Amino acid sequence: MTTTTRRLGSIDELGFSAVLSDLDGVVYRGEVAVPGAVERFNRWQSEGVPYCFVTNNAEKSAAAFANKLSTLGIACTAEQVVTSGDVALEFVSGKYAPGAGLYVIGTQAFKARVAECGFALVERDAVAVLVALDRSFDYAMMTAALGNILGGADLIGTNPDLIRPLADGFEPGAGAITASIAAASGATPMFMGKPDPTIIHTAMARLGVSAADAIMIGDKLDTDILAGQRAGVTSIFVETGVPIDAHSTVLPDYLLARL
Ligand SMILES: [Mg+2]
């Protein structure tokens, strides 16, 4: 754990041979690229520095995120994206029997992936309530989640993020939905995604690199930076996303105004 944080003028001041990076607030905000990000990843691409994106956003598949990045001008394959949804599906596949019923809050794309993993999408008598970002989340869904948890279901959040940066402001994250269900039910949620280091380990395995070779770039101390630290990777906080949380006890190795 770092005890001092150094401000960088440019990321070129650091020596590293692989890059792990968050997406929201680092590469783009909503549908708009963060200034400098596309150029920076293009430079790493041309220099042969491998990169992999690790996102707590489970709205889309890795392939859909790779598509979005390609549209913005960053060369990216589905293999170069690990989502908290991927980590969550791996976790539930290891924990529950094939065919078990899950009450899922999330996009149609996420529900389709849960079904592809062999789980039944149910409204009641679920073994777990699995929560991803769902902009249609409402009181009826909170009630259904509560009923399942009172019946013994686990509460699993794809990520703990309470807030997400948009092009012109912020929106509540999936963690805020999970927190509302936790408040009503008294359940303690299990959270997938960052700051759990599993997603970082998965990304390093994809690139075939070790923690000593890699840097982790993010805009949230309690998720991106903490996950990097737990995986033993040098951490860089960029100031293009969520405002820095002055109450966090997590200190990044480096601060950077922009990529
Ligand atoms: Mg972010």
mmCIF file of C-alpha atoms and ligand atoms in Angstrom:
data_model
loop_
_atom_site.group_PDB
_atom_site.id
_atom_site.type_symbol
_atom_site.label_atom_id
_atom_site.label_comp_id
_atom_site.label_asym_id
_atom_site.label_seq_id
_atom_site.Cartn_x
_atom_site.Cartn_y
_atom_site.Cartn_z
ATOM 1 C CA MET A 1 0.000 0.000 0.000
ATOM 2 C CA THR A 2 1.303 3.413 -0.972
ATOM 3 C CA THR A 3 1.866 6.058 1.668
ATOM 4 C CA THR A 4 2.658 8.913 -0.705
ATOM 5 C CA THR A 5 1.140 9.862 -4.035
ATOM 6 C CA ARG A 6 3.193 11.562 -6.753
ATOM 7 C CA ARG A 7 1.696 13.751 -9.452
ATOM 8 C CA LEU A 8 2.801 12.955 -12.993
ATOM 9 C CA GLY A 9 3.073 15.521 -15.767
ATOM 10 C CA SER A 10 2.767 12.710 -18.307
ATOM 11 C CA ILE A 11 2.257 8.968 -18.102
ATOM 12 C CA ASP A 12 5.441 8.656 -20.218
ATOM 13 C CA GLU A 13 7.409 9.328 -16.989
ATOM 14 C CA LEU A 14 6.601 5.763 -15.881
ATOM 15 C CA GLY A 15 8.171 2.521 -17.040
ATOM 16 C CA PHE A 16 5.695 -0.321 -17.722
ATOM 17 C CA SER A 17 5.033 -2.909 -20.376
ATOM 18 C CA ALA A 18 1.270 -3.513 -20.121
ATOM 19 C CA VAL A 19 -1.782 -1.356 -19.423
ATOM 20 C CA LEU A 20 -4.986 -2.188 -17.579
ATOM 21 C CA SER A 21 -7.589 0.555 -17.718
ATOM 22 C CA ASP A 22 -11.061 1.430 -16.559
ATOM 23 C CA LEU A 23 -13.468 2.735 -19.244
ATOM 24 C CA ASP A 24 -16.084 5.150 -17.814
ATOM 25 C CA GLY A 25 -14.439 8.456 -16.918
ATOM 26 C CA VAL A 26 -11.057 7.347 -18.291
ATOM 27 C CA VAL A 27 -11.651 6.498 -21.957
ATOM 28 C CA TYR A 28 -15.112 7.991 -22.422
ATOM 29 C CA ARG A 29 -17.968 9.712 -20.619
ATOM 30 C CA GLY A 30 -21.244 8.412 -22.009
ATOM 31 C CA GLU A 31 -20.741 8.244 -25.784
ATOM 32 C CA VAL A 32 -18.010 10.926 -25.870
ATOM 33 C CA ALA A 33 -14.274 10.126 -25.755
ATOM 34 C CA VAL A 34 -12.283 11.727 -22.922
ATOM 35 C CA PRO A 35 -9.807 14.216 -24.485
ATOM 36 C CA GLY A 36 -6.440 12.571 -25.152
ATOM 37 C CA ALA A 37 -7.563 9.004 -24.438
ATOM 38 C CA VAL A 38 -7.938 7.795 -28.040
ATOM 39 C CA GLU A 39 -4.539 9.257 -28.996
ATOM 40 C CA ARG A 40 -2.893 7.672 -25.970
ATOM 41 C CA PHE A 41 -4.217 4.140 -26.633
ATOM 42 C CA ASN A 42 -3.363 4.501 -30.328
ATOM 43 C CA ARG A 43 0.207 5.316 -29.354
ATOM 44 C CA TRP A 44 0.381 2.240 -27.100
ATOM 45 C CA GLN A 45 -1.097 0.175 -29.939
ATOM 46 C CA SER A 46 1.584 1.384 -32.386
ATOM 47 C CA GLU A 47 4.361 0.879 -29.795
ATOM 48 C CA GLY A 48 3.202 -2.683 -29.124
ATOM 49 C CA VAL A 49 2.228 -2.022 -25.480
ATOM 50 C CA PRO A 50 -0.631 -4.478 -24.786
ATOM 51 C CA TYR A 51 -3.754 -3.170 -23.060
ATOM 52 C CA CYS A 52 -6.895 -4.660 -21.551
ATOM 53 C CA PHE A 53 -9.963 -2.791 -20.283
ATOM 54 C CA VAL A 54 -11.555 -3.749 -16.964
ATOM 55 C CA THR A 55 -15.006 -2.301 -16.393
ATOM 56 C CA ASN A 56 -17.552 -2.610 -13.616
ATOM 57 C CA ASN A 57 -20.235 -1.912 -16.217
ATOM 58 C CA ALA A 58 -22.222 -5.098 -16.936
ATOM 59 C CA GLU A 59 -24.721 -3.476 -19.311
ATOM 60 C CA LYS A 60 -22.997 -4.791 -22.417
ATOM 61 C CA SER A 61 -20.965 -7.832 -23.466
ATOM 62 C CA ALA A 62 -17.205 -7.552 -23.908
ATOM 63 C CA ALA A 63 -17.754 -7.693 -27.688
ATOM 64 C CA ALA A 64 -20.179 -4.744 -27.514
ATOM 65 C CA PHE A 65 -17.673 -2.692 -25.491
ATOM 66 C CA ALA A 66 -14.928 -3.576 -27.991
ATOM 67 C CA ASN A 67 -17.248 -2.334 -30.742
ATOM 68 C CA LYS A 68 -17.869 0.928 -28.906
ATOM 69 C CA LEU A 69 -14.113 1.456 -28.471
ATOM 70 C CA SER A 70 -13.452 0.690 -32.136
ATOM 71 C CA THR A 71 -16.104 3.255 -33.091
ATOM 72 C CA LEU A 72 -14.328 5.846 -30.919
ATOM 73 C CA GLY A 73 -11.062 5.014 -32.728
ATOM 74 C CA ILE A 74 -9.321 2.600 -30.305
ATOM 75 C CA ALA A 75 -8.311 -0.799 -31.706
ATOM 76 C CA CYS A 76 -9.880 -3.383 -29.393
ATOM 77 C CA THR A 77 -11.064 -7.003 -29.520
ATOM 78 C CA ALA A 78 -13.561 -8.674 -27.158
ATOM 79 C CA GLU A 79 -10.604 -10.488 -25.555
ATOM 80 C CA GLN A 80 -9.265 -7.066 -24.472
ATOM 81 C CA VAL A 81 -12.310 -6.289 -22.315
ATOM 82 C CA VAL A 82 -13.241 -7.911 -18.985
ATOM 83 C CA THR A 83 -16.549 -6.804 -17.449
ATOM 84 C CA SER A 84 -17.885 -7.262 -13.930
ATOM 85 C CA GLY A 85 -20.680 -9.237 -15.625
ATOM 86 C CA ASP A 86 -18.102 -11.786 -16.843
ATOM 87 C CA VAL A 87 -16.725 -12.110 -13.308
ATOM 88 C CA ALA A 88 -20.234 -12.348 -11.796
ATOM 89 C CA LEU A 89 -21.317 -15.066 -14.227
ATOM 90 C CA GLU A 90 -18.178 -17.058 -13.485
ATOM 91 C CA PHE A 91 -18.906 -16.690 -9.755
ATOM 92 C CA VAL A 92 -22.574 -17.773 -9.908
ATOM 93 C CA SER A 93 -21.666 -20.652 -12.253
ATOM 94 C CA GLY A 94 -19.274 -21.936 -9.574
ATOM 95 C CA LYS A 95 -21.681 -21.353 -6.679
ATOM 96 C CA TYR A 96 -25.085 -22.556 -7.906
ATOM 97 C CA ALA A 97 -26.201 -25.730 -9.696
ATOM 98 C CA PRO A 98 -26.990 -25.581 -13.425
ATOM 99 C CA GLY A 99 -30.623 -24.633 -13.964
ATOM 100 C CA ALA A 100 -30.934 -22.802 -10.613
ATOM 101 C CA GLY A 101 -33.327 -19.838 -10.604
ATOM 102 C CA LEU A 102 -31.942 -16.297 -10.453
ATOM 103 C CA TYR A 103 -33.907 -13.073 -10.102
ATOM 104 C CA VAL A 104 -31.930 -10.744 -12.364
ATOM 105 C CA ILE A 105 -32.084 -6.955 -12.471
ATOM 106 C CA GLY A 106 -30.218 -5.740 -15.557
ATOM 107 C CA THR A 107 -30.405 -5.104 -19.277
ATOM 108 C CA GLN A 108 -31.899 -7.639 -21.718
ATOM 109 C CA ALA A 109 -28.338 -8.260 -22.951
ATOM 110 C CA PHE A 110 -27.208 -9.162 -19.429
ATOM 111 C CA LYS A 111 -30.258 -11.388 -18.793
ATOM 112 C CA ALA A 112 -29.590 -13.197 -22.075
ATOM 113 C CA ARG A 113 -26.033 -13.920 -20.937
ATOM 114 C CA VAL A 114 -27.315 -15.273 -17.587
ATOM 115 C CA ALA A 115 -29.687 -17.582 -19.479
ATOM 116 C CA GLU A 116 -26.844 -18.673 -21.802
ATOM 117 C CA CYS A 117 -24.937 -19.762 -18.697
ATOM 118 C CA GLY A 118 -27.726 -22.256 -18.006
ATOM 119 C CA PHE A 119 -29.651 -20.429 -15.279
ATOM 120 C CA ALA A 120 -33.434 -19.967 -15.158
ATOM 121 C CA LEU A 121 -34.629 -16.355 -14.993
ATOM 122 C CA VAL A 122 -37.334 -16.388 -12.302
ATOM 123 C CA GLU A 123 -39.491 -13.840 -10.471
ATOM 124 C CA ARG A 124 -39.747 -15.813 -7.191
ATOM 125 C CA ASP A 125 -38.053 -18.647 -5.266
ATOM 126 C CA ALA A 126 -34.657 -17.600 -6.644
ATOM 127 C CA VAL A 127 -31.396 -18.828 -5.081
ATOM 128 C CA ALA A 128 -29.944 -15.363 -5.690
ATOM 129 C CA VAL A 129 -30.866 -11.836 -6.679
ATOM 130 C CA LEU A 130 -28.270 -10.696 -9.227
ATOM 131 C CA VAL A 131 -28.099 -6.938 -9.782
ATOM 132 C CA ALA A 132 -26.592 -5.073 -12.744
ATOM 133 C CA LEU A 133 -27.371 -1.566 -13.982
ATOM 134 C CA ASP A 134 -31.003 -1.362 -15.129
ATOM 135 C CA ARG A 135 -32.421 2.080 -15.968
ATOM 136 C CA SER A 136 -35.961 0.662 -15.776
ATOM 137 C CA PHE A 137 -35.448 -0.372 -12.122
ATOM 138 C CA ASP A 138 -38.603 0.452 -10.135
ATOM 139 C CA TYR A 139 -40.534 -0.206 -6.916
ATOM 140 C CA ALA A 140 -42.060 -3.465 -8.228
ATOM 141 C CA MET A 141 -38.578 -4.838 -8.966
ATOM 142 C CA MET A 142 -37.340 -3.775 -5.534
ATOM 143 C CA THR A 143 -40.351 -5.572 -4.020
ATOM 144 C CA ALA A 144 -39.638 -8.745 -6.021
ATOM 145 C CA ALA A 145 -35.978 -8.635 -4.963
ATOM 146 C CA LEU A 146 -37.035 -8.173 -1.322
ATOM 147 C CA GLY A 147 -39.431 -11.160 -1.529
ATOM 148 C CA ASN A 148 -36.723 -13.411 -2.931
ATOM 149 C CA ILE A 149 -34.212 -12.371 -0.255
ATOM 150 C CA LEU A 150 -36.726 -12.870 2.565
ATOM 151 C CA GLY A 151 -37.222 -16.346 1.055
ATOM 152 C CA GLY A 152 -33.510 -17.072 1.450
ATOM 153 C CA ALA A 153 -31.918 -15.767 -1.769
ATOM 154 C CA ASP A 154 -28.400 -14.286 -1.724
ATOM 155 C CA LEU A 155 -27.913 -10.679 -2.861
ATOM 156 C CA ILE A 156 -25.147 -10.330 -5.459
ATOM 157 C CA GLY A 157 -24.167 -7.009 -7.041
ATOM 158 C CA THR A 158 -22.187 -6.997 -10.298
ATOM 159 C CA ASN A 159 -20.382 -3.934 -8.899
ATOM 160 C CA PRO A 160 -20.537 -1.576 -5.908
ATOM 161 C CA ASP A 161 -20.416 1.670 -7.944
ATOM 162 C CA LEU A 162 -22.896 4.220 -6.563
ATOM 163 C CA ILE A 163 -22.357 6.832 -9.281
ATOM 164 C CA ARG A 164 -21.362 6.846 -12.984
ATOM 165 C CA PRO A 165 -19.969 9.728 -15.026
ATOM 166 C CA LEU A 166 -21.923 10.790 -18.137
ATOM 167 C CA ALA A 167 -21.009 13.242 -20.896
ATOM 168 C CA ASP A 168 -22.947 16.008 -19.116
ATOM 169 C CA GLY A 169 -23.100 14.899 -15.478
ATOM 170 C CA PHE A 170 -23.654 11.727 -13.471
ATOM 171 C CA GLU A 171 -26.198 8.929 -12.987
ATOM 172 C CA PRO A 172 -26.752 6.388 -10.175
ATOM 173 C CA GLY A 173 -24.770 3.167 -10.641
ATOM 174 C CA ALA A 174 -25.750 -0.466 -10.126
ATOM 175 C CA GLY A 175 -24.377 -0.239 -6.580
ATOM 176 C CA ALA A 176 -27.113 2.270 -5.722
ATOM 177 C CA ILE A 177 -29.772 -0.237 -6.863
ATOM 178 C CA THR A 178 -28.134 -3.012 -4.810
ATOM 179 C CA ALA A 179 -27.864 -0.662 -1.813
ATOM 180 C CA SER A 180 -31.592 0.110 -1.934
ATOM 181 C CA ILE A 181 -32.405 -3.634 -1.885
ATOM 182 C CA ALA A 182 -29.884 -4.178 0.908
ATOM 183 C CA ALA A 183 -31.480 -1.377 2.925
ATOM 184 C CA ALA A 184 -34.980 -2.827 2.538
ATOM 185 C CA SER A 185 -34.016 -6.466 3.185
ATOM 186 C CA GLY A 186 -31.170 -6.119 5.656
ATOM 187 C CA ALA A 187 -29.096 -8.429 3.449
ATOM 188 C CA THR A 188 -25.355 -7.894 3.098
ATOM 189 C CA PRO A 189 -24.567 -7.914 -0.620
ATOM 190 C CA MET A 190 -21.677 -9.775 -2.219
ATOM 191 C CA PHE A 191 -20.074 -7.515 -4.811
ATOM 192 C CA MET A 192 -18.317 -8.652 -7.965
ATOM 193 C CA GLY A 193 -16.050 -6.426 -10.070
ATOM 194 C CA LYS A 194 -13.569 -3.894 -8.717
ATOM 195 C CA PRO A 195 -12.325 -3.498 -5.946
ATOM 196 C CA ASP A 196 -12.234 -7.322 -5.886
ATOM 197 C CA PRO A 197 -8.916 -8.094 -7.648
ATOM 198 C CA THR A 198 -10.326 -11.063 -9.616
ATOM 199 C CA ILE A 199 -11.115 -8.855 -12.617
ATOM 200 C CA ILE A 200 -7.503 -7.533 -12.612
ATOM 201 C CA HIS A 201 -6.063 -11.057 -12.409
ATOM 202 C CA THR A 202 -8.288 -12.120 -15.321
ATOM 203 C CA ALA A 203 -7.087 -9.162 -17.415
ATOM 204 C CA MET A 204 -3.398 -9.855 -16.657
ATOM 205 C CA ALA A 205 -3.886 -13.514 -17.623
ATOM 206 C CA ARG A 206 -5.446 -12.401 -20.939
ATOM 207 C CA LEU A 207 -2.374 -10.258 -21.687
ATOM 208 C CA GLY A 208 0.054 -12.850 -20.334
ATOM 209 C CA VAL A 209 1.720 -10.310 -18.025
ATOM 210 C CA SER A 210 2.542 -10.190 -14.314
ATOM 211 C CA ALA A 211 1.682 -7.489 -11.772
ATOM 212 C CA ALA A 212 5.238 -6.082 -11.888
ATOM 213 C CA ASP A 213 4.844 -5.282 -15.617
ATOM 214 C CA ALA A 214 1.441 -3.624 -15.481
ATOM 215 C CA ILE A 215 -0.216 -0.362 -14.508
ATOM 216 C CA MET A 216 -3.883 0.114 -13.596
ATOM 217 C CA ILE A 217 -5.525 3.392 -14.667
ATOM 218 C CA GLY A 218 -8.811 4.473 -13.085
ATOM 219 C CA ASP A 219 -10.974 7.351 -11.889
ATOM 220 C CA LYS A 220 -12.308 5.804 -8.665
ATOM 221 C CA LEU A 221 -10.192 5.251 -5.576
ATOM 222 C CA ASP A 222 -12.402 2.693 -3.834
ATOM 223 C CA THR A 223 -12.843 0.495 -6.925
ATOM 224 C CA ASP A 224 -10.188 0.971 -9.661
ATOM 225 C CA ILE A 225 -7.250 1.985 -7.499
ATOM 226 C CA LEU A 226 -8.024 -0.416 -4.640
ATOM 227 C CA ALA A 227 -8.454 -3.344 -7.063
ATOM 228 C CA GLY A 228 -5.087 -2.509 -8.629
ATOM 229 C CA GLN A 229 -3.418 -2.370 -5.233
ATOM 230 C CA ARG A 230 -4.973 -5.677 -4.155
ATOM 231 C CA ALA A 231 -3.537 -7.244 -7.318
ATOM 232 C CA GLY A 232 -0.121 -5.663 -6.674
ATOM 233 C CA VAL A 233 -0.228 -3.403 -9.748
ATOM 234 C CA THR A 234 1.039 0.204 -9.901
ATOM 235 C CA SER A 235 -2.039 2.460 -9.767
ATOM 236 C CA ILE A 236 -2.698 5.744 -11.559
ATOM 237 C CA PHE A 237 -5.671 7.980 -10.751
ATOM 238 C CA VAL A 238 -6.798 10.162 -13.668
ATOM 239 C CA GLU A 239 -8.872 13.251 -12.951
ATOM 240 C CA THR A 240 -11.191 13.035 -15.976
ATOM 241 C CA GLY A 241 -14.028 11.077 -14.331
ATOM 242 C CA VAL A 242 -15.686 11.011 -10.933
ATOM 243 C CA PRO A 243 -14.445 13.796 -8.580
ATOM 244 C CA ILE A 244 -11.808 12.417 -6.190
ATOM 245 C CA ASP A 245 -13.348 11.148 -2.941
ATOM 246 C CA ALA A 246 -11.685 13.183 -0.201
ATOM 247 C CA HIS A 247 -12.966 10.719 2.422
ATOM 248 C CA SER A 248 -11.355 7.654 0.855
ATOM 249 C CA THR A 249 -8.415 6.113 2.680
ATOM 250 C CA VAL A 250 -7.128 4.636 -0.593
ATOM 251 C CA LEU A 251 -4.060 6.420 -1.970
ATOM 252 C CA PRO A 252 -3.019 5.870 -5.601
ATOM 253 C CA ASP A 253 0.657 5.577 -6.499
ATOM 254 C CA TYR A 254 0.281 8.403 -9.040
ATOM 255 C CA LEU A 255 -2.092 11.220 -9.950
ATOM 256 C CA LEU A 256 -2.522 12.347 -13.559
ATOM 257 C CA ALA A 257 -4.666 15.219 -14.874
ATOM 258 C CA ARG A 258 -5.417 13.391 -18.155
ATOM 259 C CA LEU A 259 -4.099 10.602 -20.349
HETATM 260 MG MG MG B 1 -14.609 4.915 -14.029
#
